[in-house]
Amino acid sequence: LELKEKAVWLHYIYKYKGNSVHFELWNSLMTDLYYDQTNLLIFNYHSFQKAIRFTNDKTKEVLSIN
């Protein structure tokens, strides 16, 4: 947990020993309390990296990695 200015940074690490090409991600932290809440997730898997922005209207992202 890090506090920076008006932001809270949460660092989660999930170690997955297998291989996958399909991921479904959900994030709705604080969106029920603040309509303008935005959550940024940086997804890393092997050499693949993607920044995903979650909002009140967008709480799910499906990734296919080839």
XYZ file of N, CA and C in Angstrom:
198
model
N 0.851 -1.182 0.000
C 0.000 0.000 0.000
C 0.887 1.232 0.000
N 0.619 2.135 -0.940
C 1.337 3.408 -1.014
C 0.323 4.536 -1.100
N 0.595 5.621 -0.431
C -0.223 6.819 -0.540
C 0.599 7.883 -1.245
N 0.087 8.379 -2.366
C 0.777 9.413 -3.135
C -0.233 10.492 -3.489
N -0.012 11.693 -2.983
C -0.895 12.826 -3.217
C -2.335 12.410 -2.954
N -3.174 12.381 -3.989
C -4.577 12.004 -3.810
C -4.851 10.596 -4.334
N -3.822 9.772 -4.373
C -3.968 8.428 -4.920
C -3.545 7.385 -3.896
N -4.164 6.226 -3.989
C -3.779 5.067 -3.190
C -3.328 3.996 -4.178
N -2.129 3.497 -3.989
C -1.579 2.468 -4.858
C -1.598 1.137 -4.113
N -2.260 0.144 -4.693
C -2.278 -1.207 -4.145
C -1.496 -2.098 -5.102
N -0.579 -2.854 -4.578
C 0.240 -3.744 -5.399
C -0.173 -5.185 -5.094
N -0.685 -5.873 -6.108
C -1.074 -7.270 -5.973
C -0.183 -8.102 -6.877
N 0.259 -9.227 -6.377
C 1.039 -10.162 -7.184
C 0.382 -11.531 -7.052
N 0.060 -12.124 -8.188
C -0.484 -13.477 -8.215
C 0.456 -14.309 -9.076
N 1.057 -15.302 -8.499
C 1.998 -16.143 -9.229
C 1.253 -17.349 -9.788
N 1.240 -17.433 -11.101
C 0.562 -18.505 -11.817
C 1.625 -19.357 -12.495
N 1.684 -20.622 -12.164
C 2.752 -21.489 -12.665
C 2.453 -22.086 -14.033
N 1.223 -22.001 -14.471
C 0.873 -22.559 -15.771
C 1.027 -21.546 -16.889
N 0.467 -21.877 -18.038
C 0.451 -20.972 -19.184
C -0.987 -20.749 -19.600
N -1.299 -19.542 -19.992
C -2.644 -19.213 -20.432
C -2.567 -18.150 -21.512
N -3.583 -18.092 -22.358
C -3.657 -17.049 -23.381
C -4.928 -16.223 -23.231
N -5.762 -16.545 -22.249
C -7.049 -15.867 -22.064
C -7.196 -15.453 -20.603
N -7.503 -14.183 -20.375
C -7.666 -13.657 -19.027
C -8.915 -12.790 -18.963
N -9.705 -12.942 -17.903
C -10.848 -12.075 -17.639
C -10.582 -11.355 -16.329
N -10.591 -10.035 -16.369
C -10.267 -9.214 -15.208
C -11.461 -8.347 -14.842
N -11.731 -8.241 -13.532
C -12.798 -7.382 -13.018
C -12.207 -6.451 -11.978
N -12.683 -5.222 -11.963
C -12.251 -4.270 -10.953
C -13.353 -3.241 -10.763
N -13.879 -3.179 -9.555
C -14.914 -2.187 -9.236
C -14.659 -1.547 -7.872
N -13.386 -1.486 -7.469
C -13.047 -0.888 -6.178
C -13.518 0.555 -6.105
N -14.301 0.865 -5.113
C -14.764 2.216 -4.805
C -15.746 2.794 -5.830
N -16.065 2.071 -6.894
C -16.964 2.632 -7.903
C -18.396 2.747 -7.396
N -18.748 1.978 -6.383
C -20.087 2.115 -5.805
C -20.185 3.346 -4.901
N -19.064 3.865 -4.436
C -19.056 5.051 -3.571
C -18.857 6.347 -4.345
N -18.058 6.291 -5.406
C -17.712 7.489 -6.173
C -17.982 7.233 -7.652
N -18.945 7.961 -8.220
C -19.314 7.739 -9.614
C -18.148 8.018 -10.562
N -17.283 8.962 -10.218
C -16.172 9.322 -11.100
C -14.880 8.566 -10.775
N -14.984 7.503 -10.001
C -13.809 6.705 -9.620
C -13.162 6.069 -10.850
N -11.857 6.146 -10.938
C -11.089 5.495 -11.995
C -10.012 4.639 -11.349
N -9.911 3.393 -11.779
C -8.892 2.474 -11.280
C -8.004 2.065 -12.446
N -6.718 2.191 -12.260
C -5.762 1.804 -13.295
C -5.078 0.513 -12.873
N -5.099 -0.468 -13.759
C -4.461 -1.750 -13.496
C -3.368 -1.963 -14.539
N -2.184 -2.286 -14.086
C -1.090 -2.643 -14.992
C -0.967 -4.162 -14.949
N -1.300 -4.810 -16.052
C -1.298 -6.266 -16.143
C 0.008 -6.719 -16.787
N 0.730 -7.600 -16.108
C 1.981 -8.173 -16.624
C 1.854 -9.688 -16.656
N 2.216 -10.273 -17.779
C 2.242 -11.731 -17.898
C 3.378 -12.080 -18.853
N 4.413 -12.686 -18.340
C 5.642 -12.948 -19.099
C 6.128 -11.632 -19.706
N 6.256 -11.526 -21.018
C 6.736 -10.287 -21.643
C 5.589 -9.360 -22.053
N 4.342 -9.762 -21.807
C 3.174 -8.954 -22.172
C 2.848 -7.973 -21.050
N 2.569 -6.729 -21.414
C 2.155 -5.727 -20.426
C 1.076 -4.848 -21.040
N 0.032 -4.554 -20.248
C -1.037 -3.679 -20.717
C -1.597 -2.895 -19.542
N -1.832 -1.607 -19.768
C -2.498 -0.760 -18.783
C -3.986 -0.763 -19.096
N -4.800 -0.995 -18.081
C -6.249 -1.069 -18.256
C -6.900 -0.081 -17.305
N -7.801 0.729 -17.833
C -8.515 1.711 -17.026
C -9.925 1.189 -16.757
N -10.262 1.037 -15.480
C -11.597 0.622 -15.072
C -12.347 1.830 -14.519
N -13.619 1.922 -14.852
C -14.471 3.013 -14.372
C -15.791 2.425 -13.898
N -16.700 3.299 -13.506
C -18.023 2.865 -13.079
C -18.752 2.148 -14.218
N -18.527 2.587 -15.448
C -19.178 1.986 -16.615
C -18.409 0.803 -17.195
N -17.132 0.719 -16.897
C -16.300 -0.362 -17.440
C -15.599 -1.073 -16.290
N -16.114 -2.229 -15.895
C -15.564 -2.964 -14.758
C -14.950 -4.306 -15.165
N -14.995 -4.637 -16.462
C -14.484 -5.930 -16.919
C -13.626 -5.738 -18.162
N -12.562 -6.522 -18.258
C -11.690 -6.520 -19.439
C -11.328 -7.963 -19.754
N -11.415 -8.332 -21.010
C -11.031 -9.664 -21.463
C -9.789 -9.512 -22.337
N -8.745 -10.247 -21.997
C -7.488 -10.192 -22.743
C -7.207 -11.541 -23.386
N -6.799 -11.507 -24.632
C -6.312 -12.699 -25.325
C -4.895 -12.406 -25.768
N -3.968 -13.230 -25.333
C -2.553 -13.023 -25.619
C -2.099 -14.110 -26.579
N -1.547 -13.701 -27.685
C -1.077 -14.674 -28.686
C 0.418 -14.724 -28.715
